[in-house]
GROMACS .gro file of C-alpha atoms in nm:
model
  327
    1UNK     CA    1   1.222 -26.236  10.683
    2UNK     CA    2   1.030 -26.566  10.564
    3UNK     CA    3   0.811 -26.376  10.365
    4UNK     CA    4   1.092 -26.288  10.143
    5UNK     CA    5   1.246 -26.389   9.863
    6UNK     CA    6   1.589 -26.563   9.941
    7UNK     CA    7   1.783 -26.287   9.782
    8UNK     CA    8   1.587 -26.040   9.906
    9UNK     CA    9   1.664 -26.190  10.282
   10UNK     CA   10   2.048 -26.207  10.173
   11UNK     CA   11   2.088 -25.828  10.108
   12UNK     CA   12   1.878 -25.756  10.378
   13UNK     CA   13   2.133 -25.985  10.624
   14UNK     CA   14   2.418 -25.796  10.420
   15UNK     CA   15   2.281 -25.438  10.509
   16UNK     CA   16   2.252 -25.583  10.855
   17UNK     CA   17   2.571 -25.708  10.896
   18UNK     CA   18   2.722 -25.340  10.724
   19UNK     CA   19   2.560 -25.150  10.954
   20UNK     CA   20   2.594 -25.324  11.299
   21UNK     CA   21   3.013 -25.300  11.158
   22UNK     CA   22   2.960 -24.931  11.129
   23UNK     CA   23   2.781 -24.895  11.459
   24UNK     CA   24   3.029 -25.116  11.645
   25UNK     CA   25   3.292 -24.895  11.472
   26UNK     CA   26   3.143 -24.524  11.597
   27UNK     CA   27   3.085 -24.701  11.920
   28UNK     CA   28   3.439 -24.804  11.946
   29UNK     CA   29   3.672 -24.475  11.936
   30UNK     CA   30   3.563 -24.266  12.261
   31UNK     CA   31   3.841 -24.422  12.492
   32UNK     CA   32   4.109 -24.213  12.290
   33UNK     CA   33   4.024 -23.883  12.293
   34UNK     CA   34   4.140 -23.668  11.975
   35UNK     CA   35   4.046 -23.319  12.152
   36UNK     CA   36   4.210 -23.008  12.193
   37UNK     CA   37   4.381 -22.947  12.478
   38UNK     CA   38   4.339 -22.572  12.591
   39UNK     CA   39   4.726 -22.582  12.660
   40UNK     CA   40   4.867 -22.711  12.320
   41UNK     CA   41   4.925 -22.536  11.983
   42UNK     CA   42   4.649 -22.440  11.777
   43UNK     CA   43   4.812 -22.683  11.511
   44UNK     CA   44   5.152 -22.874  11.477
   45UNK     CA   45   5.327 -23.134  11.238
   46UNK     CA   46   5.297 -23.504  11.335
   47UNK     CA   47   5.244 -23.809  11.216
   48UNK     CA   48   5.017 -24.137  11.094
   49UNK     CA   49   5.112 -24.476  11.021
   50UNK     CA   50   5.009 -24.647  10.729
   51UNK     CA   51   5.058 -25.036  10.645
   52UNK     CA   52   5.151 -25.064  10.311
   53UNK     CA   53   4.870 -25.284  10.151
   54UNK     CA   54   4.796 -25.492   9.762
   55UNK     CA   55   4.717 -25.424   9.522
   56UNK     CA   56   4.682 -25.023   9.485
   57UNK     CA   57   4.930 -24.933   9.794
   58UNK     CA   58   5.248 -25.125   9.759
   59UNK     CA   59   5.393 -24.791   9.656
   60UNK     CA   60   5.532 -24.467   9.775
   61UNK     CA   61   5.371 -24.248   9.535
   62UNK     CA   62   5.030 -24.416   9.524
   63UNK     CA   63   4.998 -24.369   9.934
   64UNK     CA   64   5.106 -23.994   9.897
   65UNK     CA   65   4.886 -23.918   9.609
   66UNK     CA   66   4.615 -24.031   9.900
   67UNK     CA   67   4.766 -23.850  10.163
   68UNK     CA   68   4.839 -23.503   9.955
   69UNK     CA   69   5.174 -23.480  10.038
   70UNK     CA   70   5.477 -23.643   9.842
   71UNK     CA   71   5.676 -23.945   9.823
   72UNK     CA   72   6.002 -23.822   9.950
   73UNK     CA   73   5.837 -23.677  10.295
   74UNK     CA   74   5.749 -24.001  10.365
   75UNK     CA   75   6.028 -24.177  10.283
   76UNK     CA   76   6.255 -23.987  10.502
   77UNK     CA   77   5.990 -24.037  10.824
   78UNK     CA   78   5.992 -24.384  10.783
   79UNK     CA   79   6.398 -24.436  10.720
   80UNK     CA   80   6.358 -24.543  10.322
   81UNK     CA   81   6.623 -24.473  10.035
   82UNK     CA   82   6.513 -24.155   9.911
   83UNK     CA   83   6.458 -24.354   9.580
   84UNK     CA   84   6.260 -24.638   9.754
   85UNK     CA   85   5.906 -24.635   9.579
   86UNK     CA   86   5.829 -24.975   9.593
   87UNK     CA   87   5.720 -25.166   9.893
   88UNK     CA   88   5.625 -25.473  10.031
   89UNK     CA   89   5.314 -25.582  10.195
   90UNK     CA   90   5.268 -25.534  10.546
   91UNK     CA   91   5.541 -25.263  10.572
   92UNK     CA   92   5.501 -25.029  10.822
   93UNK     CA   93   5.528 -24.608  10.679
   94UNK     CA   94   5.513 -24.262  10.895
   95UNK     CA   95   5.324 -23.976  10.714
   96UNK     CA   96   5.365 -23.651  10.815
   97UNK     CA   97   5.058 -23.452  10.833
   98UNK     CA   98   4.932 -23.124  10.978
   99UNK     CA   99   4.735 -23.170  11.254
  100UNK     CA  100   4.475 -22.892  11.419
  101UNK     CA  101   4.114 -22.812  11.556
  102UNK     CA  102   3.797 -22.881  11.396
  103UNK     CA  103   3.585 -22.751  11.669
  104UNK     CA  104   3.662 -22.949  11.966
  105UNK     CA  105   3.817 -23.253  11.783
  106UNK     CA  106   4.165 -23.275  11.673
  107UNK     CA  107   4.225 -23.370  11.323
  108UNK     CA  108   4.457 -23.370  10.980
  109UNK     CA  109   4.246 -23.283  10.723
  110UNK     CA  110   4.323 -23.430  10.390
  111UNK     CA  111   4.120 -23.365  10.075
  112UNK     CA  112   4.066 -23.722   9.860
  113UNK     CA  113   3.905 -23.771   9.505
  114UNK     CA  114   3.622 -23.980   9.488
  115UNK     CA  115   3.640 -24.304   9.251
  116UNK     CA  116   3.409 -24.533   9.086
  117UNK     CA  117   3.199 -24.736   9.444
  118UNK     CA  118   3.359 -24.548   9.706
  119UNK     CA  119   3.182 -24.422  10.020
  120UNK     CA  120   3.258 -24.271  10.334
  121UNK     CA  121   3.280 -24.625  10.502
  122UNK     CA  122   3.437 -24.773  10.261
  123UNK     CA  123   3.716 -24.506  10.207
  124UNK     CA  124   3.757 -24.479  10.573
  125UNK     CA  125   3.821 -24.840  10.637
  126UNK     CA  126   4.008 -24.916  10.315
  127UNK     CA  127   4.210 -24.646  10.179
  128UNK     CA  128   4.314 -24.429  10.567
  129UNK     CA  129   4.312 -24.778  10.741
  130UNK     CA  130   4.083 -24.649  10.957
  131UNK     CA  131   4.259 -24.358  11.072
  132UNK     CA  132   3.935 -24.201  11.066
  133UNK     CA  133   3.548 -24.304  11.116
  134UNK     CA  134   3.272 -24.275  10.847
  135UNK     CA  135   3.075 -24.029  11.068
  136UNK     CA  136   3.362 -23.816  11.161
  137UNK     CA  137   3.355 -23.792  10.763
  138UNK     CA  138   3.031 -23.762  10.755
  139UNK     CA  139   3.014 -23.500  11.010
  140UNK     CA  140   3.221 -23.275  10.864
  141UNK     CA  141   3.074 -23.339  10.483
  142UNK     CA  142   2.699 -23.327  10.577
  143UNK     CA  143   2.540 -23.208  10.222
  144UNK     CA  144   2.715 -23.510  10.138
  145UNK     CA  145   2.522 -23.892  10.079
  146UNK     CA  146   2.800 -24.105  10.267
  147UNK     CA  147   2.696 -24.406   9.986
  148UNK     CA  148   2.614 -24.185   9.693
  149UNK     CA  149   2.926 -23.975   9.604
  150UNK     CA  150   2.978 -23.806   9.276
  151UNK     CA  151   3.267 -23.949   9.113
  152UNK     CA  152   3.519 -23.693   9.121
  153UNK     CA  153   3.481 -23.479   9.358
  154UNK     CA  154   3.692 -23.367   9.633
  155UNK     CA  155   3.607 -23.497  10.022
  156UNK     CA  156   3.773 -23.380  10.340
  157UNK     CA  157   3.835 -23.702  10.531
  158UNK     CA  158   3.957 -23.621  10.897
  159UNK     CA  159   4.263 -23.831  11.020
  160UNK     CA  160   4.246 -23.823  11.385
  161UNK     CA  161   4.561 -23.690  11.559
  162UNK     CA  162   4.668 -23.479  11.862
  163UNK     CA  163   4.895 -23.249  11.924
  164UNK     CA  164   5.131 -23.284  12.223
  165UNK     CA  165   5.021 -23.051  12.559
  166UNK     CA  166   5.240 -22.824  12.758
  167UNK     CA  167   5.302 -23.086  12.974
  168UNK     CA  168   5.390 -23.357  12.733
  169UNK     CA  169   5.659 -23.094  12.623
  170UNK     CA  170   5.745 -23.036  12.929
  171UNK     CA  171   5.845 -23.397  12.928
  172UNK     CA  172   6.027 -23.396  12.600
  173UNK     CA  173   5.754 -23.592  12.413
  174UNK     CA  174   5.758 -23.429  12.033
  175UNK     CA  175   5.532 -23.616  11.840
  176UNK     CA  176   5.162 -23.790  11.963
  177UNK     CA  177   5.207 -24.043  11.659
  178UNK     CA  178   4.850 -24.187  11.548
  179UNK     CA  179   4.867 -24.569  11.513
  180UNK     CA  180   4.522 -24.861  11.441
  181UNK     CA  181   4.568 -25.079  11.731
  182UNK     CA  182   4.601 -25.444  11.552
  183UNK     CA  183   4.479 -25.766  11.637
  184UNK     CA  184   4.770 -25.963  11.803
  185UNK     CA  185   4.951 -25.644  11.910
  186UNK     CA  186   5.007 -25.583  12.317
  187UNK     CA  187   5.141 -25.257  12.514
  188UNK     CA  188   5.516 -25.396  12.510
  189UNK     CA  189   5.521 -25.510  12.169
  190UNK     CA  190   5.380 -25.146  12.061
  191UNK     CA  191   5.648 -24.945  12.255
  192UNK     CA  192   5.900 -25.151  12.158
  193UNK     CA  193   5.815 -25.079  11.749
  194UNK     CA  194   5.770 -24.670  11.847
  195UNK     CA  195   6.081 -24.654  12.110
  196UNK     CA  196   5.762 -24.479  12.348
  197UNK     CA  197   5.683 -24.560  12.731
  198UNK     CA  198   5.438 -24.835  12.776
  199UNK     CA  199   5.334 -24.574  13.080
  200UNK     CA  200   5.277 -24.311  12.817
  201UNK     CA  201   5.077 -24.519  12.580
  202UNK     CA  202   4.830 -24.638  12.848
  203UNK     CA  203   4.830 -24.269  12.984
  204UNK     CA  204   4.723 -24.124  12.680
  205UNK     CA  205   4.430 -24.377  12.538
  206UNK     CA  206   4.268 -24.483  12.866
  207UNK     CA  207   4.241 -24.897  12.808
  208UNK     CA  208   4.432 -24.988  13.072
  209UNK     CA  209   4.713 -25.261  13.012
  210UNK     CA  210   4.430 -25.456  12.783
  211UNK     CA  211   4.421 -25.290  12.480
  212UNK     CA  212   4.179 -25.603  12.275
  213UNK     CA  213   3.863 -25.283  12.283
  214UNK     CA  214   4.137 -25.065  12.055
  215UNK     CA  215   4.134 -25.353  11.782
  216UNK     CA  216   4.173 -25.177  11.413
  217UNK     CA  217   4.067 -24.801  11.611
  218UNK     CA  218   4.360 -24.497  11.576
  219UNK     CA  219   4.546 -24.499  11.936
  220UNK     CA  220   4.802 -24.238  12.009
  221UNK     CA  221   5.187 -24.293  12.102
  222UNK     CA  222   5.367 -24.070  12.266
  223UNK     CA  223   5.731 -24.076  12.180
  224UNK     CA  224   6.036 -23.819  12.255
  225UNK     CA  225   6.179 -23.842  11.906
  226UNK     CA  226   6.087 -23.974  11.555
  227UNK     CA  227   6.082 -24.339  11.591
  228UNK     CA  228   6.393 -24.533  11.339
  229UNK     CA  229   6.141 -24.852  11.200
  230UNK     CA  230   6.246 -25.130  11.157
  231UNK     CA  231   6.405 -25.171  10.718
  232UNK     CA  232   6.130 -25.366  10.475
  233UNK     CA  233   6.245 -25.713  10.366
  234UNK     CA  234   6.276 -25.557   9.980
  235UNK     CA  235   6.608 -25.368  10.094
  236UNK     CA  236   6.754 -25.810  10.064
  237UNK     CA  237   6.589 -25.803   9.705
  238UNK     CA  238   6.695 -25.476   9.621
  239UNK     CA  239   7.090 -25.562   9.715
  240UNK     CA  240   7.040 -25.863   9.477
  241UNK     CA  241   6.970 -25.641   9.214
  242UNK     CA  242   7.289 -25.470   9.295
  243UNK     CA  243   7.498 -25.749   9.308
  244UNK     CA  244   7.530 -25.805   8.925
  245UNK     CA  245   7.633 -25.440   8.892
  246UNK     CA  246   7.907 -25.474   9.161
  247UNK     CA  247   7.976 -25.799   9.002
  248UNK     CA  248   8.027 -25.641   8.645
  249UNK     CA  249   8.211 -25.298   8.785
  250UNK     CA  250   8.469 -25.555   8.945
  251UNK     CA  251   8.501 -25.775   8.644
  252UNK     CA  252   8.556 -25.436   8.434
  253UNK     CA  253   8.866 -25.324   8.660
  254UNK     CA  254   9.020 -25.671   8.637
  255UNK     CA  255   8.975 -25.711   8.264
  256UNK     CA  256   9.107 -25.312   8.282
  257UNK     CA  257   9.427 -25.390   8.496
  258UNK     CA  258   9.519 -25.731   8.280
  259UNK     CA  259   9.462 -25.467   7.944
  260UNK     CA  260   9.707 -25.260   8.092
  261UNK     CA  261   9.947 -25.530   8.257
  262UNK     CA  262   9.950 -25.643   7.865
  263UNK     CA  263   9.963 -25.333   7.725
  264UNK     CA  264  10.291 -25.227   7.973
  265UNK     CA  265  10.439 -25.590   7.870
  266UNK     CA  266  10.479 -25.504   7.476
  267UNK     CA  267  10.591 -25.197   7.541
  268UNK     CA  268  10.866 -25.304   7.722
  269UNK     CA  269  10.938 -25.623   7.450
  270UNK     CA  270  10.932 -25.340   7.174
  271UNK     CA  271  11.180 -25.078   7.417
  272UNK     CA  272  11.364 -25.420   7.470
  273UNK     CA  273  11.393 -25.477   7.088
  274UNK     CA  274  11.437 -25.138   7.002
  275UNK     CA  275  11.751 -25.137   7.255
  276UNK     CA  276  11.903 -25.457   7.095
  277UNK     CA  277  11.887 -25.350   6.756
  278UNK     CA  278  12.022 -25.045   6.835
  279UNK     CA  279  12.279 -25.247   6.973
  280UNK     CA  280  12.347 -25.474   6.721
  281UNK     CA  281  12.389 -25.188   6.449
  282UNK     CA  282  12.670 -25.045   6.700
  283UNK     CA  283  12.857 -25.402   6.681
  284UNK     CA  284  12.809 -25.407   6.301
  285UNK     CA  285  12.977 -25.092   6.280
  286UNK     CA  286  13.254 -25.166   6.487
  287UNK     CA  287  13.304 -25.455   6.319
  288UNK     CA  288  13.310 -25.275   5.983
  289UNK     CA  289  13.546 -25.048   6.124
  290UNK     CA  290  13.815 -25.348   6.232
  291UNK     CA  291  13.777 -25.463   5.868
  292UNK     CA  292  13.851 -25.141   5.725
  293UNK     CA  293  14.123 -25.015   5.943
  294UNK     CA  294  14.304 -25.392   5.848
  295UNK     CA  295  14.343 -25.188   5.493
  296UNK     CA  296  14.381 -24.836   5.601
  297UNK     CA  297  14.515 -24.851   5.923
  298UNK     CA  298  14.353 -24.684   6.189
  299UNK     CA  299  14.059 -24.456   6.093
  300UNK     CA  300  14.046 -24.086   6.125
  301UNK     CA  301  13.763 -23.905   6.248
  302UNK     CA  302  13.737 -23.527   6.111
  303UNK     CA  303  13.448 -23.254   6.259
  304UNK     CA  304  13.194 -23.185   6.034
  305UNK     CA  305  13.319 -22.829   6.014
  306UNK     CA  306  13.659 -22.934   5.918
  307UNK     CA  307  13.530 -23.164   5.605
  308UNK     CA  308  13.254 -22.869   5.517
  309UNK     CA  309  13.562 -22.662   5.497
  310UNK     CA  310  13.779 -22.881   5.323
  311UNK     CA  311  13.507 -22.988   5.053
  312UNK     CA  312  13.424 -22.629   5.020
  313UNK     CA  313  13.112 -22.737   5.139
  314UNK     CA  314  13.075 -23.040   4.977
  315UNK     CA  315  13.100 -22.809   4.648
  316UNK     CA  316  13.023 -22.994   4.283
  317UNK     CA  317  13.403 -22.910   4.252
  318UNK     CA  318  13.549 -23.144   4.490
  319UNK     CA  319  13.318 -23.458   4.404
  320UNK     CA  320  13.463 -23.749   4.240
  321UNK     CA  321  13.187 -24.044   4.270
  322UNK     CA  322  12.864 -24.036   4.396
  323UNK     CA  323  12.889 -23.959   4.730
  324UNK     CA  324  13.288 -23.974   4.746
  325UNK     CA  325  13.448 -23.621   4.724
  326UNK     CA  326  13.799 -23.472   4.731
  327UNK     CA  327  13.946 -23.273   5.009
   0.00000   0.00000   0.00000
């Protein structure tokens, strides 16, 4: 474009570049097919994957908010504390979504609010991870510009997923999990993550054993029960942050058990000192008694009915001193 200005030729390299991505991308996701089998249900509950991403998805209630559903389903398919709403990058979630026929295509529809510069590309790549395609969006939004969206409104963007056949039942496989093949991944390293046959993987999406033509497109994995991944790197950070509380819950019991150890210690110094008192009046006394019964002999002890009776109970009569009375 020499006859151009220069930043007229940029965004005209830019639009270039955008649209060969989006034609590579539509070109790209025919070896998997997302149809409907005639011999599987008309709809069934499955999953996606989603990679936890910065700076708007690091969390469990942003990524359901995108995915209508809510924080605790996910948590639970992908093994997380129920109370687990942050996450780290990278980290590796199952959503559970309802999967059924759109015509001859198998999809999960989910409804999505349009923001401030979206577009079906843009959404498609970004916020589903390309779990769907901008003209699978487009196809099923036509009155819709796929670059001029009201902000606001409410899209259907189709997730591509699959429900398992008779036959897959027949072998026990459950769930035909939809997962975006990543740069760097291989067949073994893939089962190994999902627990699935590498037979059953290469069955199902039709690449062979060289999977580099499924780079960042949805594949499907087969598996015979929900997959256990693997626990994110937070679950360290997060038992540091328990630590102090165990910490202070078993520096309260000790400081508890010495309180008490103390606490059991005077009482037994002050049963201890009650005792000796108690036994130093009894010595006193007897000792008072030897003294006296030097003078009057031995001392009598009378019943308390016999000096009532004697005293005519203790009657103004008898007294002679102040407490001394006459019997």
């Amino acid at each position: 474009f020499p006859f151009l200005p220069l930043h007229s030729q940029i965004l005209c390299l830019v639009i270039m570049l955008f649209s060969t991505n989006i034609v590579a991308q539509s070109q790209q996701d025919n070896r998997t097919k997302f149809t409907c089998p005639s011999d599987s249900p008309p709809s069934c509950e499955t999953y996606v994957t989603y990679i936890a991403q910065s700076p708007n998805f690091l969390s469990l209630t942003n990524i359901s908010n995108i995915f209508d559903t809510s924080p605790l389903s996910i948590a639970r398919a992908s093994n997380l504390e129920p109370m687990d709403d942050k996450l780290v990058k990278d980290q590796v979630l199952l959503v559970p979504v309802t999967c059924g026929c759109t015509g001859n295509r198998s999809f999960a529809n989910i409804s999505y609010e349009i923001n401030q510069g979206d577009s079906f590309y843009f959404v498609a790549t970004t916020s589903y991870e390309n779990l769907t395609n901008w003209r699978a969006v487009m196809d099923l939004n036509p009155v819709l510009s796929p670059n001029k969206l009201p902000i606001g409104i409410q899209v259907v963007f189709p997730l591509f997923c699959k429900c398992p056949s008779k036959n897959q039942l027949d072998k026990e496989i459950k769930y035909l999990i939809t997962y975006v093949w990543k740069p760097g991944d291989n067949v073994s390293l893939v089962s190994d993550k999902f627990g699935a046959s590498p037979e059953d993987i290469m069955s199902e999406n039709n690449y062979g054993q060289n999977f580099t033509a499924a780079n960042n497109l949805p594949v499907l994995i087969p598996v015979t029960r929900l997959p256990v991944l693997a626990r994110s790197p937070s679950d360290g950070r997060k038992g540091g942050i328990r630590l102090p509380v165990i910490i202070g819950i078993s520096l309260g019991c000790t400081l508890l058990v010495l309180v008490l150890a103390v606490l059991l210690v005077y009482v037994y110094c002050l049963k201890m000192k009650t005792l000796n008192r108690s036994a130093s009046s009894a010595e006193t006394a007897d000792k008072l008694l030897s003294g006296v019964s030097g003078y009057v002999s031995k001392p009598t002890m009378y019943e308390t009915d016999a000096i009532m009776e004697a005293t005519m109970n203790l009657s103004e009569q008898c007294k002679i001193g102040e407490s001394v009375y006459k019997a």
